[in-house]
Short mmCIF file of C-alpha atoms in Angstrom, two decimals:
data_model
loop_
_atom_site.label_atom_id
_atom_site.label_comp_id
_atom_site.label_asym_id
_atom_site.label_seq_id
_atom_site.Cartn_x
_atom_site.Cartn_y
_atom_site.Cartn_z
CA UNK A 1 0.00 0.00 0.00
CA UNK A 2 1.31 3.90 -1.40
CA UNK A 3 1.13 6.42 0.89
CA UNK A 4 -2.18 8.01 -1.01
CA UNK A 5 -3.57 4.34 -0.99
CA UNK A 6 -3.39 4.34 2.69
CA UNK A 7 -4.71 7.53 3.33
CA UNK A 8 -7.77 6.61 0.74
CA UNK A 9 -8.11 3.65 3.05
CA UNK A 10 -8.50 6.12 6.22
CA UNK A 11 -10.86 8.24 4.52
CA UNK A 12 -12.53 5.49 3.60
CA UNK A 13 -14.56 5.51 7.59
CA UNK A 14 -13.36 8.77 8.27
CA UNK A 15 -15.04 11.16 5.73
CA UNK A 16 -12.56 14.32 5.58
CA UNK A 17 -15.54 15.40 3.04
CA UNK A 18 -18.27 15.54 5.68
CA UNK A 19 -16.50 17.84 8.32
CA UNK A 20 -15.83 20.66 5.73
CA UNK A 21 -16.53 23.17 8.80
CA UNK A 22 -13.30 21.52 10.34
CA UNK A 23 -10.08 24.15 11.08
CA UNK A 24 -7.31 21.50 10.73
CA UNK A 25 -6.20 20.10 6.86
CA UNK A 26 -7.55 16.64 7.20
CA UNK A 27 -5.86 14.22 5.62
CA UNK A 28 -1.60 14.15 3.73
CA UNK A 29 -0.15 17.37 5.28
CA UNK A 30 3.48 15.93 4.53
CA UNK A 31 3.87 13.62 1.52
CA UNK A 32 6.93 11.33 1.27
CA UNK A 33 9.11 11.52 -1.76
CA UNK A 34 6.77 8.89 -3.60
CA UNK A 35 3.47 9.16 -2.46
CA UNK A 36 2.44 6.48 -5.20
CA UNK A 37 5.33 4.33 -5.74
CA UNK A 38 7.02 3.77 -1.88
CA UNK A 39 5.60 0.47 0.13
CA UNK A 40 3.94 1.57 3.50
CA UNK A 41 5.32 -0.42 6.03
CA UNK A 42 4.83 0.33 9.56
CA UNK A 43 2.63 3.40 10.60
CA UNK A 44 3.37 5.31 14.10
CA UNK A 45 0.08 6.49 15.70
CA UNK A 46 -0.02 9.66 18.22
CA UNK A 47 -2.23 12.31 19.60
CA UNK A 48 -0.08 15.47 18.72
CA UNK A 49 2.34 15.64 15.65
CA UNK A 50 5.10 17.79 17.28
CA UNK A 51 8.72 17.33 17.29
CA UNK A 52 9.17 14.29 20.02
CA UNK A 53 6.53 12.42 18.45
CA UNK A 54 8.18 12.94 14.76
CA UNK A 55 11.36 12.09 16.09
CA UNK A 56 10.43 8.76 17.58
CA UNK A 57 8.28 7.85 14.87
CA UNK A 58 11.64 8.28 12.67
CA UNK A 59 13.54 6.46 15.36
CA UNK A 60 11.31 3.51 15.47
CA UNK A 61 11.06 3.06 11.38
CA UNK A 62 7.84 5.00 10.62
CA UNK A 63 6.88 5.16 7.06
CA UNK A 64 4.05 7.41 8.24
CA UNK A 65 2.84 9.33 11.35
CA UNK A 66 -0.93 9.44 12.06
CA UNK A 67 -1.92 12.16 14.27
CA UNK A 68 -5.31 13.99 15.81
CA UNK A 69 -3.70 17.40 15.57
CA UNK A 70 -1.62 17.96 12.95
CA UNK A 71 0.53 20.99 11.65
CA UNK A 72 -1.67 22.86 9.67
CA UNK A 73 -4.86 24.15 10.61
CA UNK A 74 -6.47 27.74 9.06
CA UNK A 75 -4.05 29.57 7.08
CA UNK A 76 -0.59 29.46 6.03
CA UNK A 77 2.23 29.08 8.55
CA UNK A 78 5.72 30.11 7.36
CA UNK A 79 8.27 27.15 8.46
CA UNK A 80 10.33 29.02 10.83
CA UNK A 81 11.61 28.38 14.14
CA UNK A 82 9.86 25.12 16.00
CA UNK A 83 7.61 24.75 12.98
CA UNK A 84 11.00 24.92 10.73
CA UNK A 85 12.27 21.94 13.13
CA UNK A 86 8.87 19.69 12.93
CA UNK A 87 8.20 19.61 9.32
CA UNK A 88 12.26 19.23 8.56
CA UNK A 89 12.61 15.89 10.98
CA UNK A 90 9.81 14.36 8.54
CA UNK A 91 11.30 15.60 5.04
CA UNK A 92 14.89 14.60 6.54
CA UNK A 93 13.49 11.23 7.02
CA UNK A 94 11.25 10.40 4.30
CA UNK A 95 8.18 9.93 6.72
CA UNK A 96 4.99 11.24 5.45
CA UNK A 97 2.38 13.27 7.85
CA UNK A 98 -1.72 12.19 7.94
CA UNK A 99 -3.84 14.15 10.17
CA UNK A 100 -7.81 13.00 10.97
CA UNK A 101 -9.02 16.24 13.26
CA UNK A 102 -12.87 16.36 13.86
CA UNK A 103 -13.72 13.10 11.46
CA UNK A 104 -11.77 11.22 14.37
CA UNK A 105 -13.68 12.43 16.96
CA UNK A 106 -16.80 11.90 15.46
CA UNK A 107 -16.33 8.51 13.63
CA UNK A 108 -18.89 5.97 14.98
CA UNK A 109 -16.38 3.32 14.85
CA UNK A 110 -12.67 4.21 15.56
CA UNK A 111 -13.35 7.68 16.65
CA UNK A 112 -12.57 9.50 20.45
CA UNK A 113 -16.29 9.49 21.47
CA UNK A 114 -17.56 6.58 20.56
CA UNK A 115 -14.64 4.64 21.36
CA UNK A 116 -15.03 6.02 25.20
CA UNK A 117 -18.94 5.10 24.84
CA UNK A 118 -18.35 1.71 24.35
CA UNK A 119 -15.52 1.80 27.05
CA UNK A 120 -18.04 2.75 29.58
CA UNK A 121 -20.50 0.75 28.34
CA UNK A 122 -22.93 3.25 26.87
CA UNK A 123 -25.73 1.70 25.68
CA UNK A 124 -28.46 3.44 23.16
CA UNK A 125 -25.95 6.08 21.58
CA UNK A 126 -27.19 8.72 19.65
CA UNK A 127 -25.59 11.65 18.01
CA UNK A 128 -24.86 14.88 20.44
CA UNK A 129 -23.52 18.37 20.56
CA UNK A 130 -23.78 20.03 17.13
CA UNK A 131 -20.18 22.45 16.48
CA UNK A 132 -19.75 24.87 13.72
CA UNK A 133 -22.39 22.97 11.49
CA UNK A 134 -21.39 19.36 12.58
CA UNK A 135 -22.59 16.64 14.95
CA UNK A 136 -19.27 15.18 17.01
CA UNK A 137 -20.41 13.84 20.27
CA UNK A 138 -21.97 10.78 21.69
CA UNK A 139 -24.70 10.45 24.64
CA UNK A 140 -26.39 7.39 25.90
CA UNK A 141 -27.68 5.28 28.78
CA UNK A 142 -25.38 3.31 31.49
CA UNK A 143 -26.80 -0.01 32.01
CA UNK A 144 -26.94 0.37 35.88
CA UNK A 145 -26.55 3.61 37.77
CA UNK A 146 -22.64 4.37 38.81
CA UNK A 147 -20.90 6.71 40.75
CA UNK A 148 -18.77 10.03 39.28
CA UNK A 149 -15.92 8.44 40.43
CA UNK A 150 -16.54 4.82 38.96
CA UNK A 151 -17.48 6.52 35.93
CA UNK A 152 -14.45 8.38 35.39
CA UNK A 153 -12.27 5.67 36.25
CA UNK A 154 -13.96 2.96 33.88
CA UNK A 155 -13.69 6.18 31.59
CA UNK A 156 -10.02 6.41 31.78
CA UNK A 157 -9.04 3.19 32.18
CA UNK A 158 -8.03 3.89 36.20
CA UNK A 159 -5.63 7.07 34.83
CA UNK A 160 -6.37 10.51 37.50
CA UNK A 161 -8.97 12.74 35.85
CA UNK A 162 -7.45 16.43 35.83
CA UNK A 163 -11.33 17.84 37.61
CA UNK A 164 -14.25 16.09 38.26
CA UNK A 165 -17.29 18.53 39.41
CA UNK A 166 -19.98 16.62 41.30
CA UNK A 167 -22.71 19.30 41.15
CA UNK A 168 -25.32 16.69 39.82
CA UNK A 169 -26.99 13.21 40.80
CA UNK A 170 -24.97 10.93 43.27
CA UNK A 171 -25.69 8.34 40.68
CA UNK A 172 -25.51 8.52 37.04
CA UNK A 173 -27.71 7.23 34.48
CA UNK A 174 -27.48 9.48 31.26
CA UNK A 175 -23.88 10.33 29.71
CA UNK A 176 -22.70 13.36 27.13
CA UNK A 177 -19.26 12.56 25.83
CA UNK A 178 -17.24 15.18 23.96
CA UNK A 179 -13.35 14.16 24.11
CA UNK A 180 -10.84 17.57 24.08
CA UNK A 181 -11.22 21.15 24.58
CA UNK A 182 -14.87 21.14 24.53
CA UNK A 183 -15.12 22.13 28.25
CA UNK A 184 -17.53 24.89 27.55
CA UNK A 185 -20.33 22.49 25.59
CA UNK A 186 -21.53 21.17 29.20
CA UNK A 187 -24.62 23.55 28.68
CA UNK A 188 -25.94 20.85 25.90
CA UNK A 189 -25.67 18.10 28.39
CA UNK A 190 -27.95 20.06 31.03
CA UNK A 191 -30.01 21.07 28.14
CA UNK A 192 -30.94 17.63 26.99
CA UNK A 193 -31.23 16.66 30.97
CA UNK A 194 -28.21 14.02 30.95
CA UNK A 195 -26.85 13.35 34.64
CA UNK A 196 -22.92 13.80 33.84
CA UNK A 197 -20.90 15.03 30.87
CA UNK A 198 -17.26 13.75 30.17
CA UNK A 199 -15.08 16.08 28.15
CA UNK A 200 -10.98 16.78 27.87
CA UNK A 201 -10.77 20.00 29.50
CA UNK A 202 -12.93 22.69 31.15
CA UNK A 203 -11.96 26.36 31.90
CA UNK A 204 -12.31 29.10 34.72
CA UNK A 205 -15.35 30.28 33.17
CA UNK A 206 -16.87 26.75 33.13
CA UNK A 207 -17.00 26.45 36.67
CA UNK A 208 -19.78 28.82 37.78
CA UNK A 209 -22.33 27.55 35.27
CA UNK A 210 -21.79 23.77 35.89
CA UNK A 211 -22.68 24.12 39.32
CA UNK A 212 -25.42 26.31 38.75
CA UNK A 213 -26.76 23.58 36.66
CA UNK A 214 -26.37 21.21 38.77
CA UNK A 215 -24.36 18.88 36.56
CA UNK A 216 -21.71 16.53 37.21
CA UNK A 217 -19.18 16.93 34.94
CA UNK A 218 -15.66 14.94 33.99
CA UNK A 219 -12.44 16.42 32.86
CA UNK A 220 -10.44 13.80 31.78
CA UNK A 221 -7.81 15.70 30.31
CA UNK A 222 -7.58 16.60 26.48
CA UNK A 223 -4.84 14.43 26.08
CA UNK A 224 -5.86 11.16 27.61
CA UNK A 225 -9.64 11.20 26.50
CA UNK A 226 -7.70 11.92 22.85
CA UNK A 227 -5.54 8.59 22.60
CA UNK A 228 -8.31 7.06 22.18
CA UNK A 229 -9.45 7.09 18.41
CA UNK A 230 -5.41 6.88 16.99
CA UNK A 231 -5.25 3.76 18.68
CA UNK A 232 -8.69 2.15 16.91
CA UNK A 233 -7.63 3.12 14.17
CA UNK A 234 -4.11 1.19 14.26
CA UNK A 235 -5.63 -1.70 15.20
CA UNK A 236 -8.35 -1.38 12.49
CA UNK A 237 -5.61 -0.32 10.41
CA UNK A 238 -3.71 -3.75 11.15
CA UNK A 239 -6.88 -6.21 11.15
CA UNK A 240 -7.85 -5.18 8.01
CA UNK A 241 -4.52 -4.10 6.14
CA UNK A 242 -1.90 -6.28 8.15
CA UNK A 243 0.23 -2.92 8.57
CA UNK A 244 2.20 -2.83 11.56
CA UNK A 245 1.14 0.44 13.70
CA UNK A 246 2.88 1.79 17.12
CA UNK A 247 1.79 3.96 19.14
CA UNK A 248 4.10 6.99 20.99
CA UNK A 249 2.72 8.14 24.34
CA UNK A 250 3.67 11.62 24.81
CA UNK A 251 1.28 13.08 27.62
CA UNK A 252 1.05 16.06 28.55
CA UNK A 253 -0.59 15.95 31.63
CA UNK A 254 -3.30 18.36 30.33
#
């Protein structure tokens, strides 16, 4: 498989075409030197595409480096400085760049939200949170009653959440699940009455409102509730192609 084959073969579930109200450039933001000629080998998965992570992908034998935030977003950024340095250690090493933004959070089968649904066991998932235009959360039903602080833990796999706010129910029925900085979409949750809503990140701001709503809310960091969909889609990626994929953990802690 080319390098354009293979990224085909991503947009094949995730649907760059249907997100068109999507910042980042989804899809080849760095080609290799023959995009239809050189044999994918092994792909390196990660949640950010900055310099450690293109490093290590080079150090480990990447042919390609599959990221949920990429380089390029709106605009045109002039390669100077750290940006010089991160697009240089993939051209130095022939390793090509594919970024999924928004299509991998919303993807119903290898994507951040849904991939956390089914984590926690979500049963009866429908679509949730419209952004700029487009659909990219999750909400459903638990199939008994838990605790914030089961919740979050069956949410993150046992990792510490950076906040949890337990301004709601003492036991949770109905989830909203929007993975990253989406801290400030908690109003849809107490809008469509849902007992707890699990997000990245929240913000100062945030605070005041959530407990005015009475709503129990989960920051499990924008980082960890973001590994999520890279790593469904390597192991999609090797079920159905036989490509090798690795993936670099870089937290952040954020």
């Amino acid at each position: 498989m080319t390098l354009n084959q293979l990224d085909a073969y991503f947009n094949s579930f995730l649907k760059k075409e249907n997100y068109g109200a999507d910042p980042s450039r989804n899809g080849i933001q760095i080609q290799n030197s023959e995009p239809d000629k050189k044999k994918i080998k092994k792909v390196a998965f990660a949640v950010d595409a900055c310099l450690e992570t293109a490093q290590e992908a080079a150090r480990l034998g990447a042919d390609v480096l599959f990221v949920h935030h990429g380089l390029y977003w709106d605009g045109c950024e002039i390669m100077t400085d750290n940006h010089y340095h991160r697009v240089s250690a993939f051209i130095k090493n022939d390793m090509a760049l594919i970024g999924y933004h928004i299509p991998l959070d919303a993807n119903k089968e290898a994507g951040n939200n849904y991939g956390l649904a089914r984590r926690i066991g979500l049963k009866g998932l429908k679509e949730f949170c419209p952004w700029r235009g487009m659909t990219i959360g999750v909400k459903g039903r638990l199939s008994s009653p838990m605790t914030i602080e089961k919740l979050a833990a069956a949410a993150l796999l046992g990792a510490k959440p950076n906040q949890i706010l337990s301004f709601g129910k003492k036991k949770i029925s109905t989830v909203g699940i929007v993975s990253g900085g989406a801290g400030g979409d908690h109003w849809w949750a107490w809008k469509e009455g849902l007992d707890c809503y699990i997000t990245g990140e929240i913000g100062h701001t945030d605070w005041h409102p959530i407990k005015e709503e009475k709503m129990n809310v989960i920051a499990g960091g924008h980082y960890n509730t973001e590994t999520v969909g890279v790593q469904l889609v390597m192991k999609k990626l090797k079920e159905e192609k036989g490509i090798q994929g690795v993936f670099i953990d870089i937290p952040t802690g954020l």
